[in-house]
Amino acid sequence: MEKSLLQQAREFGLSEEEYGRVLKILGREPNHLELGIFSVMWSEHCSYKSSRIHLKTLPTEGPQVVQGPGENAGVVDIGEGWGVAFKMESHNHPSYIEPYQGAATGVGGILRDVFTMGARPIANLNSLRFGAGDHPKTPFLVSGVVAGIAGYGNCMGIPTVGGEVFFDASFNGNILVNAMTVGLVRNDGIFKGLAEGVGNPVMYVGSKTGRDGIHGATMASGEFDESSEEKRPTVQVGDPFTEKLLLEACLEVMSKDVLVGIQDMGAAGLTSSSFEMASRSGSGIEMDLDKIPVREEGMTPYEMMLSESQERMLLVAKRGCEDKVVEVFKKWDLDAVVVGRVTDDGWMRLKMDGKVVGELPIAPLTDAAPLYDRPQKPADLKARQALDFDSLVWPKKCGETLLSLLGSPNLSSRKWVYRQYDHMVMTNSVVLPGSDAAVLRVKGLKKGIAVTSDCNSRYCYLDPRLGARHAVAEAARNLACSGAKPLAATDCLNFGNPEKPEIMWEFAEAVKGLGEACRALGTPIVSGNVSLYNDTNGVSIFPTPTIGMVGLLEDVTKHVTSWFKAAGDAVFVIGDLSGTLGASEYLSWIHGKTAGAPPALDLDREKVIQDFLLRCIDADLIRSAHDISDGGLAVALAESCLTDPDKSAGVEISLGESKSDRETAELLFGEGASRILVSVSPQQVGTFEQLAAAAAIPISRIGNVVPSGFKITPWIDLPMDRLRRVWEDGFEKVLNKA
């Protein structure tokens, strides 16, 4: 029995009301191809129908912003005619189903977003979330995702220089794979996704189209259940060697003054790229599907338009320049075919075998896509945060507690991950993975850029608005710890099902928090991505509004790293000495509780402390700087020793007299904002203290760097080799539980 169009629409993810809108727009029933196009263009993944109303409130402008949201990537000015193009995107659903290809094609897609702008990519980053370390599927997913990221980035010859990995049971059924790329572009050489000029040729370049990835955007706009494994055919298959050819061909053709616009064929493939290019220009496109390069026989118009095969671009060339475009792509052994032309009627007209097989107005599928102000219901944060401190059994041996934290999935060394990535290729990397942020030189200039990604998902679950503010503040703090002034951010907003009022409230609150922090710290959001429906069997992930941020060093030689440099240096804490235990890694790992309120965050104070740190770094007063974040002061001190490449640093710290068990835990393992661990040479201590006093910045001198050993009087005295062994082995213990 043949399915009705309404049944097909529902299977494609359209509601009955949305299907009614389709009928009203067309004045007739759509055919199968047209219905498929509506479904992907109106999917959550492509249309942002649940999030647009909130995203409009984010700050997106500033004197440093060259290109804000709306194009393939954002661009910020770094001076001397140069800009940095960057963006972060999710590939969550595909990576859970097929971790290697899901992660690999996530990297490929974000690379194309950046070089589509005319930028040469110089670095990749990633932000990863997996289920609990003891979940049976976690080792398989971790190994597959990391291998996929490494396989694609390494083959492309683009270094992966930073990122983060977080484990929690809320991600057991939905992992998060957020990929970020950073590129350099001349500000006068930026390209956009435009389809202008009636009669200009529309050209298909890159790989041939296959049947992989069909309805990938629709899959990413729905919840998972027990049948999710059956969705493997909607996961794309990547080829980094072809992408490398595509990158070089695109940058070469961009140098020849033959292009009007260019667009990556990402989610929804040929459909989204063609509709978006025409929409931005208010034009139309007529396309002959017989000319689409295909790698499989008998492909239908539906399959061609909805395929998400990788390594493809759609471009509009200047009329008469078609042969020049073809010549460049032929040189790189890639297809380049004229498949259509730009029109002025605002319609997408698709032909095959000389007949019109699809005819749709462009504006209703892009600008007039459904827009929902979904119901919100505040989560019961009081219940989430409820915590009875009196019921906690406080550890008596602080040294053993520190060792347990350092060997835990969330705080152990990430070397197992980043040693699989090539982070030296291109020879731009100045600070490698392992410090607070990666630092890259800009060849030919004195300048450098720092890049990082951050989000504490636990904070965001316990207070979405405050947690989102922390994500921005910590990203900016990490850049400042490297000596870079924060410039701008990209976001990747990962949440559960927006049709649940509590989830929609989490999303709205997080966006408010992002906006508040970005305004306070002067870091507008210039690009980003939203990933919703991260639910399996009705269970939602922790809200995770990941922030990627870029900062500028006017002199790259003045960069700072997180590890202690020389015995005899004084160790200071900038900001509060003691933290709070609410929402902490200590509370989660040692006591098994996700509870309490995240630390308070005064954004004005955060800005003042970051600015003070940058002044001190510029004056050559700071030898090392490290953000005190997950695990608190004791973990930050250990990390500042353990990340030393020479493995020679130790510390002797004195934090005063013995305290109550709770006060000791807050001092050693409590977390808080605006706290930075720094080391200062003995000759500069007086100047540093005077500057802090003049600026009314709270600082505490707590000890000194020593040649070996780790001592926090009166609680901890451990040999460094024991700390190092536990810290370095922790991550692999997760993988060995398979």
mmCIF file of C-alpha atoms in Angstrom, residues 132-440:
data_model
loop_
_atom_site.group_PDB
_atom_site.id
_atom_site.type_symbol
_atom_site.label_atom_id
_atom_site.label_comp_id
_atom_site.label_asym_id
_atom_site.label_seq_id
_atom_site.Cartn_x
_atom_site.Cartn_y
_atom_site.Cartn_z
ATOM 1 C CA ALA A 132 30.753 7.436 31.992
ATOM 2 C CA GLY A 133 34.254 5.988 32.009
ATOM 3 C CA ASP A 134 32.899 2.605 33.088
ATOM 4 C CA HIS A 135 30.111 2.467 30.482
ATOM 5 C CA PRO A 136 30.732 -0.527 28.177
ATOM 6 C CA LYS A 137 30.471 1.520 24.971
ATOM 7 C CA THR A 138 32.735 4.374 26.072
ATOM 8 C CA PRO A 139 36.122 2.821 25.078
ATOM 9 C CA PHE A 140 34.827 1.989 21.582
ATOM 10 C CA LEU A 141 33.438 5.495 21.058
ATOM 11 C CA VAL A 142 36.527 7.260 22.426
ATOM 12 C CA SER A 143 38.898 5.199 20.275
ATOM 13 C CA GLY A 144 36.802 5.635 17.133
ATOM 14 C CA VAL A 145 36.257 9.373 17.504
ATOM 15 C CA VAL A 146 39.889 10.178 18.282
ATOM 16 C CA ALA A 147 41.055 8.000 15.384
ATOM 17 C CA GLY A 148 38.582 9.721 13.045
ATOM 18 C CA ILE A 149 39.755 13.203 14.062
ATOM 19 C CA ALA A 150 43.391 12.170 13.719
ATOM 20 C CA GLY A 151 42.872 10.335 10.448
ATOM 21 C CA TYR A 152 41.252 13.287 8.714
ATOM 22 C CA GLY A 153 43.287 16.162 10.166
ATOM 23 C CA ASN A 154 46.643 14.414 9.852
ATOM 24 C CA CYS A 155 46.013 13.450 6.237
ATOM 25 C CA MET A 156 44.994 17.029 5.437
ATOM 26 C CA GLY A 157 48.269 18.295 6.868
ATOM 27 C CA ILE A 158 46.503 20.626 9.298
ATOM 28 C CA PRO A 159 47.528 20.427 12.963
ATOM 29 C CA THR A 160 45.078 19.594 15.740
ATOM 30 C CA VAL A 161 46.363 21.839 18.510
ATOM 31 C CA GLY A 162 43.826 21.829 21.326
ATOM 32 C CA GLY A 163 40.543 20.727 22.772
ATOM 33 C CA GLU A 164 38.884 19.100 25.745
ATOM 34 C CA VAL A 165 37.441 15.724 26.761
ATOM 35 C CA PHE A 166 34.736 15.262 29.411
ATOM 36 C CA PHE A 167 33.071 12.100 30.687
ATOM 37 C CA ASP A 168 29.654 11.853 32.330
ATOM 38 C CA ALA A 169 26.828 9.326 32.388
ATOM 39 C CA SER A 170 24.461 11.891 30.837
ATOM 40 C CA PHE A 171 26.306 11.304 27.540
ATOM 41 C CA ASN A 172 25.968 7.503 27.624
ATOM 42 C CA GLY A 173 23.431 7.573 24.798
ATOM 43 C CA ASN A 174 24.499 10.746 22.999
ATOM 44 C CA ILE A 175 28.153 11.690 22.724
ATOM 45 C CA LEU A 176 29.189 15.150 21.571
ATOM 46 C CA VAL A 177 31.798 15.740 18.886
ATOM 47 C CA ASN A 178 32.295 19.473 18.327
ATOM 48 C CA ALA A 179 34.960 20.382 15.767
ATOM 49 C CA MET A 180 36.573 23.799 15.289
ATOM 50 C CA THR A 181 38.853 25.127 12.556
ATOM 51 C CA VAL A 182 40.866 28.349 12.459
ATOM 52 C CA GLY A 183 42.246 29.872 9.259
ATOM 53 C CA LEU A 184 44.076 32.970 8.018
ATOM 54 C CA VAL A 185 42.625 35.198 5.320
ATOM 55 C CA ARG A 186 43.362 38.574 3.806
ATOM 56 C CA ASN A 187 40.527 40.880 4.770
ATOM 57 C CA ASP A 188 40.218 42.015 1.167
ATOM 58 C CA GLY A 189 40.106 38.417 -0.073
ATOM 59 C CA ILE A 190 37.076 37.036 1.759
ATOM 60 C CA PHE A 191 34.580 35.010 -0.288
ATOM 61 C CA LYS A 192 30.893 34.564 0.495
ATOM 62 C CA GLY A 193 28.186 32.117 -0.450
ATOM 63 C CA LEU A 194 26.426 34.234 -3.080
ATOM 64 C CA ALA A 195 24.603 33.381 -6.289
ATOM 65 C CA GLU A 196 24.513 36.761 -8.014
ATOM 66 C CA GLY A 197 24.386 37.836 -11.641
ATOM 67 C CA VAL A 198 21.625 36.554 -13.900
ATOM 68 C CA GLY A 199 23.049 34.048 -16.344
ATOM 69 C CA ASN A 200 26.200 33.352 -14.349
ATOM 70 C CA PRO A 201 27.067 29.649 -14.374
ATOM 71 C CA VAL A 202 26.459 27.483 -11.311
ATOM 72 C CA MET A 203 29.281 24.961 -11.042
ATOM 73 C CA TYR A 204 29.651 21.723 -9.121
ATOM 74 C CA VAL A 205 33.242 20.965 -8.039
ATOM 75 C CA GLY A 206 34.931 18.234 -6.019
ATOM 76 C CA SER A 207 33.993 14.608 -5.435
ATOM 77 C CA LYS A 208 31.212 12.753 -7.164
ATOM 78 C CA THR A 209 27.826 12.330 -5.512
ATOM 79 C CA GLY A 210 26.888 9.008 -3.958
ATOM 80 C CA ARG A 211 24.085 7.718 -1.782
ATOM 81 C CA ASP A 212 25.845 8.266 1.558
ATOM 82 C CA GLY A 213 24.451 10.695 4.086
ATOM 83 C CA ILE A 214 20.955 10.979 2.619
ATOM 84 C CA HIS A 215 18.713 12.597 5.250
ATOM 85 C CA GLY A 216 21.674 13.113 7.576
ATOM 86 C CA ALA A 217 20.280 16.531 8.539
ATOM 87 C CA THR A 218 16.933 14.957 9.367
ATOM 88 C CA MET A 219 18.599 12.297 11.507
ATOM 89 C CA ALA A 220 20.401 15.036 13.429
ATOM 90 C CA SER A 221 17.021 16.641 14.172
ATOM 91 C CA GLY A 222 15.468 13.778 16.097
ATOM 92 C CA GLU A 223 15.918 11.707 19.241
ATOM 93 C CA PHE A 224 17.715 8.377 19.357
ATOM 94 C CA ASP A 225 16.225 5.088 20.501
ATOM 95 C CA GLU A 226 17.108 1.391 20.334
ATOM 96 C CA SER A 227 16.996 1.483 16.523
ATOM 97 C CA SER A 228 19.654 4.193 16.179
ATOM 98 C CA GLU A 229 22.262 1.721 14.934
ATOM 99 C CA GLU A 230 20.080 1.215 11.856
ATOM 100 C CA LYS A 231 20.837 4.802 10.805
ATOM 101 C CA ARG A 232 24.383 3.995 9.659
ATOM 102 C CA PRO A 233 23.505 4.715 5.989
ATOM 103 C CA THR A 234 22.867 8.361 6.940
ATOM 104 C CA VAL A 235 26.477 8.783 8.077
ATOM 105 C CA GLN A 236 28.756 10.247 5.418
ATOM 106 C CA VAL A 237 32.077 8.726 4.376
ATOM 107 C CA GLY A 238 35.036 11.069 4.154
ATOM 108 C CA ASP A 239 38.204 11.114 2.054
ATOM 109 C CA PRO A 240 40.788 13.559 3.443
ATOM 110 C CA PHE A 241 43.114 13.121 0.456
ATOM 111 C CA THR A 242 40.375 14.391 -1.857
ATOM 112 C CA GLU A 243 39.630 17.228 0.555
ATOM 113 C CA LYS A 244 43.268 18.298 0.451
ATOM 114 C CA LEU A 245 43.024 18.538 -3.334
ATOM 115 C CA LEU A 246 39.744 20.443 -2.996
ATOM 116 C CA LEU A 247 41.306 22.885 -0.542
ATOM 117 C CA GLU A 248 44.213 23.687 -2.831
ATOM 118 C CA ALA A 249 41.999 23.912 -5.923
ATOM 119 C CA CYS A 250 39.548 26.273 -4.216
ATOM 120 C CA LEU A 251 42.259 28.578 -2.906
ATOM 121 C CA GLU A 252 43.894 28.641 -6.351
ATOM 122 C CA VAL A 253 40.683 29.440 -8.201
ATOM 123 C CA MET A 254 39.901 32.146 -5.631
ATOM 124 C CA SER A 255 43.120 33.896 -6.627
ATOM 125 C CA LYS A 256 42.056 34.247 -10.281
ATOM 126 C CA ASP A 257 39.132 36.714 -10.115
ATOM 127 C CA VAL A 258 36.703 34.257 -11.680
ATOM 128 C CA LEU A 259 34.250 33.597 -8.809
ATOM 129 C CA VAL A 260 31.091 35.332 -7.645
ATOM 130 C CA GLY A 261 30.426 33.039 -4.678
ATOM 131 C CA ILE A 262 31.208 29.645 -3.219
ATOM 132 C CA GLN A 263 29.446 27.391 -0.721
ATOM 133 C CA ASP A 264 30.277 24.107 0.991
ATOM 134 C CA MET A 265 27.870 21.245 0.354
ATOM 135 C CA GLY A 266 27.424 20.342 4.018
ATOM 136 C CA ALA A 267 24.241 19.268 5.765
ATOM 137 C CA ALA A 268 21.531 18.607 3.154
ATOM 138 C CA GLY A 269 24.215 18.709 0.445
ATOM 139 C CA LEU A 270 23.287 20.162 -2.920
ATOM 140 C CA THR A 271 19.923 21.296 -1.565
ATOM 141 C CA SER A 272 21.152 23.534 1.246
ATOM 142 C CA SER A 273 24.103 24.937 -0.695
ATOM 143 C CA SER A 274 22.024 25.977 -3.706
ATOM 144 C CA PHE A 275 19.088 27.335 -1.711
ATOM 145 C CA GLU A 276 21.319 29.266 0.705
ATOM 146 C CA MET A 277 23.383 30.859 -2.067
ATOM 147 C CA ALA A 278 20.298 31.974 -3.934
ATOM 148 C CA SER A 279 18.576 33.146 -0.758
ATOM 149 C CA ARG A 280 21.466 35.409 0.280
ATOM 150 C CA SER A 281 21.378 37.043 -3.158
ATOM 151 C CA GLY A 282 17.607 37.171 -3.683
ATOM 152 C CA SER A 283 18.081 35.252 -6.908
ATOM 153 C CA GLY A 284 16.980 31.931 -8.374
ATOM 154 C CA ILE A 285 18.766 28.911 -9.800
ATOM 155 C CA GLU A 286 17.975 26.548 -12.632
ATOM 156 C CA MET A 287 19.862 23.264 -12.422
ATOM 157 C CA ASP A 288 20.233 20.297 -14.780
ATOM 158 C CA LEU A 289 20.612 17.183 -12.619
ATOM 159 C CA ASP A 290 21.769 15.128 -15.602
ATOM 160 C CA LYS A 291 25.071 16.963 -15.320
ATOM 161 C CA ILE A 292 25.715 16.164 -11.642
ATOM 162 C CA PRO A 293 28.820 13.938 -11.370
ATOM 163 C CA VAL A 294 27.678 10.700 -9.713
ATOM 164 C CA ARG A 295 29.538 7.613 -8.562
ATOM 165 C CA GLU A 296 26.572 5.237 -8.556
ATOM 166 C CA GLU A 297 24.234 4.198 -11.356
ATOM 167 C CA GLY A 298 20.560 5.025 -11.450
ATOM 168 C CA MET A 299 20.633 7.839 -8.911
ATOM 169 C CA THR A 300 17.326 9.664 -8.642
ATOM 170 C CA PRO A 301 16.870 13.442 -8.372
ATOM 171 C CA TYR A 302 15.871 12.884 -4.740
ATOM 172 C CA GLU A 303 19.134 11.083 -3.989
ATOM 173 C CA MET A 304 21.240 13.670 -5.807
ATOM 174 C CA MET A 305 19.705 16.631 -4.020
ATOM 175 C CA LEU A 306 19.732 15.106 -0.525
ATOM 176 C CA SER A 307 23.022 13.216 -0.574
ATOM 177 C CA GLU A 308 25.606 14.441 1.918
ATOM 178 C CA SER A 309 28.592 12.981 0.127
ATOM 179 C CA GLN A 310 31.721 14.772 1.277
ATOM 180 C CA GLU A 311 34.366 16.980 -0.339
ATOM 181 C CA ARG A 312 32.016 18.897 -2.651
ATOM 182 C CA MET A 313 31.458 22.600 -3.306
ATOM 183 C CA LEU A 314 28.948 24.628 -5.258
ATOM 184 C CA LEU A 315 30.214 27.824 -6.807
ATOM 185 C CA VAL A 316 28.962 30.584 -9.038
ATOM 186 C CA ALA A 317 31.502 31.719 -11.605
ATOM 187 C CA LYS A 318 31.629 34.866 -13.676
ATOM 188 C CA ARG A 319 30.106 34.261 -17.087
ATOM 189 C CA GLY A 320 32.807 33.404 -19.586
ATOM 190 C CA CYS A 321 35.202 32.146 -16.908
ATOM 191 C CA GLU A 322 33.942 28.566 -16.828
ATOM 192 C CA ASP A 323 36.957 27.165 -18.675
ATOM 193 C CA LYS A 324 39.375 28.789 -16.227
ATOM 194 C CA VAL A 325 37.567 27.146 -13.310
ATOM 195 C CA VAL A 326 37.536 23.774 -15.034
ATOM 196 C CA GLU A 327 41.235 24.085 -15.833
ATOM 197 C CA VAL A 328 42.160 24.630 -12.174
ATOM 198 C CA PHE A 329 40.095 21.729 -10.877
ATOM 199 C CA LYS A 330 41.261 19.418 -13.664
ATOM 200 C CA LYS A 331 44.838 20.185 -12.600
ATOM 201 C CA TRP A 332 43.930 18.907 -9.122
ATOM 202 C CA ASP A 333 42.161 15.855 -10.604
ATOM 203 C CA LEU A 334 38.700 16.983 -9.471
ATOM 204 C CA ASP A 335 35.381 17.326 -11.253
ATOM 205 C CA ALA A 336 34.249 20.815 -12.218
ATOM 206 C CA VAL A 337 31.007 20.915 -14.180
ATOM 207 C CA VAL A 338 28.528 23.642 -15.109
ATOM 208 C CA VAL A 339 25.249 22.290 -13.738
ATOM 209 C CA GLY A 340 23.031 25.351 -13.917
ATOM 210 C CA ARG A 341 22.693 29.091 -14.086
ATOM 211 C CA VAL A 342 21.559 31.977 -11.921
ATOM 212 C CA THR A 343 18.077 33.365 -12.613
ATOM 213 C CA ASP A 344 16.198 36.361 -11.293
ATOM 214 C CA ASP A 345 12.808 34.838 -10.437
ATOM 215 C CA GLY A 346 13.492 33.548 -6.907
ATOM 216 C CA TRP A 347 12.735 29.912 -7.805
ATOM 217 C CA MET A 348 14.739 26.714 -7.727
ATOM 218 C CA ARG A 349 14.021 24.799 -10.921
ATOM 219 C CA LEU A 350 15.427 21.270 -11.180
ATOM 220 C CA LYS A 351 15.487 19.432 -14.490
ATOM 221 C CA MET A 352 16.303 15.889 -15.549
ATOM 222 C CA ASP A 353 15.894 14.223 -18.915
ATOM 223 C CA GLY A 354 14.693 17.569 -20.251
ATOM 224 C CA LYS A 355 11.778 17.716 -17.798
ATOM 225 C CA VAL A 356 11.189 19.816 -14.698
ATOM 226 C CA VAL A 357 11.313 17.388 -11.754
ATOM 227 C CA GLY A 358 11.128 19.971 -8.996
ATOM 228 C CA GLU A 359 10.098 23.611 -8.833
ATOM 229 C CA LEU A 360 10.163 25.465 -5.522
ATOM 230 C CA PRO A 361 10.210 29.091 -4.357
ATOM 231 C CA ILE A 362 13.473 29.767 -2.517
ATOM 232 C CA ALA A 363 12.502 32.320 0.135
ATOM 233 C CA PRO A 364 9.896 30.174 1.932
ATOM 234 C CA LEU A 365 12.422 27.363 2.371
ATOM 235 C CA THR A 366 15.095 29.654 3.831
ATOM 236 C CA ASP A 367 13.982 33.016 5.183
ATOM 237 C CA ALA A 368 10.408 31.922 5.861
ATOM 238 C CA ALA A 369 11.169 28.546 7.415
ATOM 239 C CA PRO A 370 9.103 27.745 10.524
ATOM 240 C CA LEU A 371 10.045 29.788 13.581
ATOM 241 C CA TYR A 372 8.973 28.562 16.996
ATOM 242 C CA ASP A 373 8.939 30.254 20.371
ATOM 243 C CA ARG A 374 8.604 26.953 22.148
ATOM 244 C CA PRO A 375 7.113 26.709 25.630
ATOM 245 C CA GLN A 376 9.549 26.909 28.517
ATOM 246 C CA LYS A 377 9.345 25.500 32.006
ATOM 247 C CA PRO A 378 12.076 26.411 34.498
ATOM 248 C CA ALA A 379 13.930 23.383 35.776
ATOM 249 C CA ASP A 380 13.826 22.806 39.507
ATOM 250 C CA LEU A 381 17.362 23.995 40.133
ATOM 251 C CA LYS A 382 16.819 23.830 43.886
ATOM 252 C CA ALA A 383 16.225 20.104 43.598
ATOM 253 C CA ARG A 384 19.149 19.634 41.188
ATOM 254 C CA GLN A 385 21.499 21.547 43.463
ATOM 255 C CA ALA A 386 20.283 20.044 46.757
ATOM 256 C CA LEU A 387 23.309 19.001 48.795
ATOM 257 C CA ASP A 388 23.615 17.985 52.440
ATOM 258 C CA PHE A 389 27.217 18.677 53.408
ATOM 259 C CA ASP A 390 26.662 17.066 56.789
ATOM 260 C CA SER A 391 26.051 13.718 55.102
ATOM 261 C CA LEU A 392 29.415 13.696 53.333
ATOM 262 C CA VAL A 393 32.201 11.538 54.655
ATOM 263 C CA TRP A 394 35.285 13.700 54.234
ATOM 264 C CA PRO A 395 38.498 11.984 53.110
ATOM 265 C CA LYS A 396 41.193 12.089 55.774
ATOM 266 C CA LYS A 397 44.205 11.589 53.486
ATOM 267 C CA CYS A 398 44.343 14.582 51.149
ATOM 268 C CA GLY A 399 47.275 13.142 49.231
ATOM 269 C CA GLU A 400 45.293 10.035 48.317
ATOM 270 C CA THR A 401 42.353 12.234 47.331
ATOM 271 C CA LEU A 402 44.585 14.250 45.010
ATOM 272 C CA LEU A 403 45.959 11.083 43.432
ATOM 273 C CA SER A 404 42.436 9.781 42.873
ATOM 274 C CA LEU A 405 41.420 13.024 41.162
ATOM 275 C CA LEU A 406 44.523 13.128 38.971
ATOM 276 C CA GLY A 407 43.842 9.575 37.797
ATOM 277 C CA SER A 408 40.144 10.185 37.140
ATOM 278 C CA PRO A 409 38.678 10.239 33.600
ATOM 279 C CA ASN A 410 38.098 14.011 33.656
ATOM 280 C CA LEU A 411 41.425 15.143 35.136
ATOM 281 C CA SER A 412 43.988 12.620 33.908
ATOM 282 C CA SER A 413 46.484 13.496 31.173
ATOM 283 C CA ARG A 414 45.032 13.806 27.659
ATOM 284 C CA LYS A 415 48.337 12.786 26.107
ATOM 285 C CA TRP A 416 46.812 9.517 24.841
ATOM 286 C CA VAL A 417 44.447 11.669 22.773
ATOM 287 C CA TYR A 418 46.703 14.381 21.423
ATOM 288 C CA ARG A 419 49.707 12.172 20.702
ATOM 289 C CA GLN A 420 47.585 10.741 17.867
ATOM 290 C CA TYR A 421 47.225 14.200 16.340
ATOM 291 C CA ASP A 422 49.897 15.872 14.268
ATOM 292 C CA HIS A 423 50.211 19.229 16.005
ATOM 293 C CA MET A 424 53.487 20.390 14.425
ATOM 294 C CA VAL A 425 52.673 20.198 10.717
ATOM 295 C CA MET A 426 52.743 23.623 8.968
ATOM 296 C CA THR A 427 55.296 24.756 11.625
ATOM 297 C CA ASN A 428 52.985 27.429 13.022
ATOM 298 C CA SER A 429 52.496 25.794 16.425
ATOM 299 C CA VAL A 430 54.280 27.683 19.206
ATOM 300 C CA VAL A 431 52.452 26.236 22.232
ATOM 301 C CA LEU A 432 51.357 22.631 21.775
ATOM 302 C CA PRO A 433 48.515 20.700 23.447
ATOM 303 C CA GLY A 434 48.811 20.486 27.219
ATOM 304 C CA SER A 435 48.788 24.164 28.165
ATOM 305 C CA ASP A 436 45.758 26.431 28.771
ATOM 306 C CA ALA A 437 45.530 27.407 25.091
ATOM 307 C CA ALA A 438 47.372 26.679 21.880
ATOM 308 C CA VAL A 439 49.454 29.503 20.420
ATOM 309 C CA LEU A 440 50.174 29.826 16.689
#
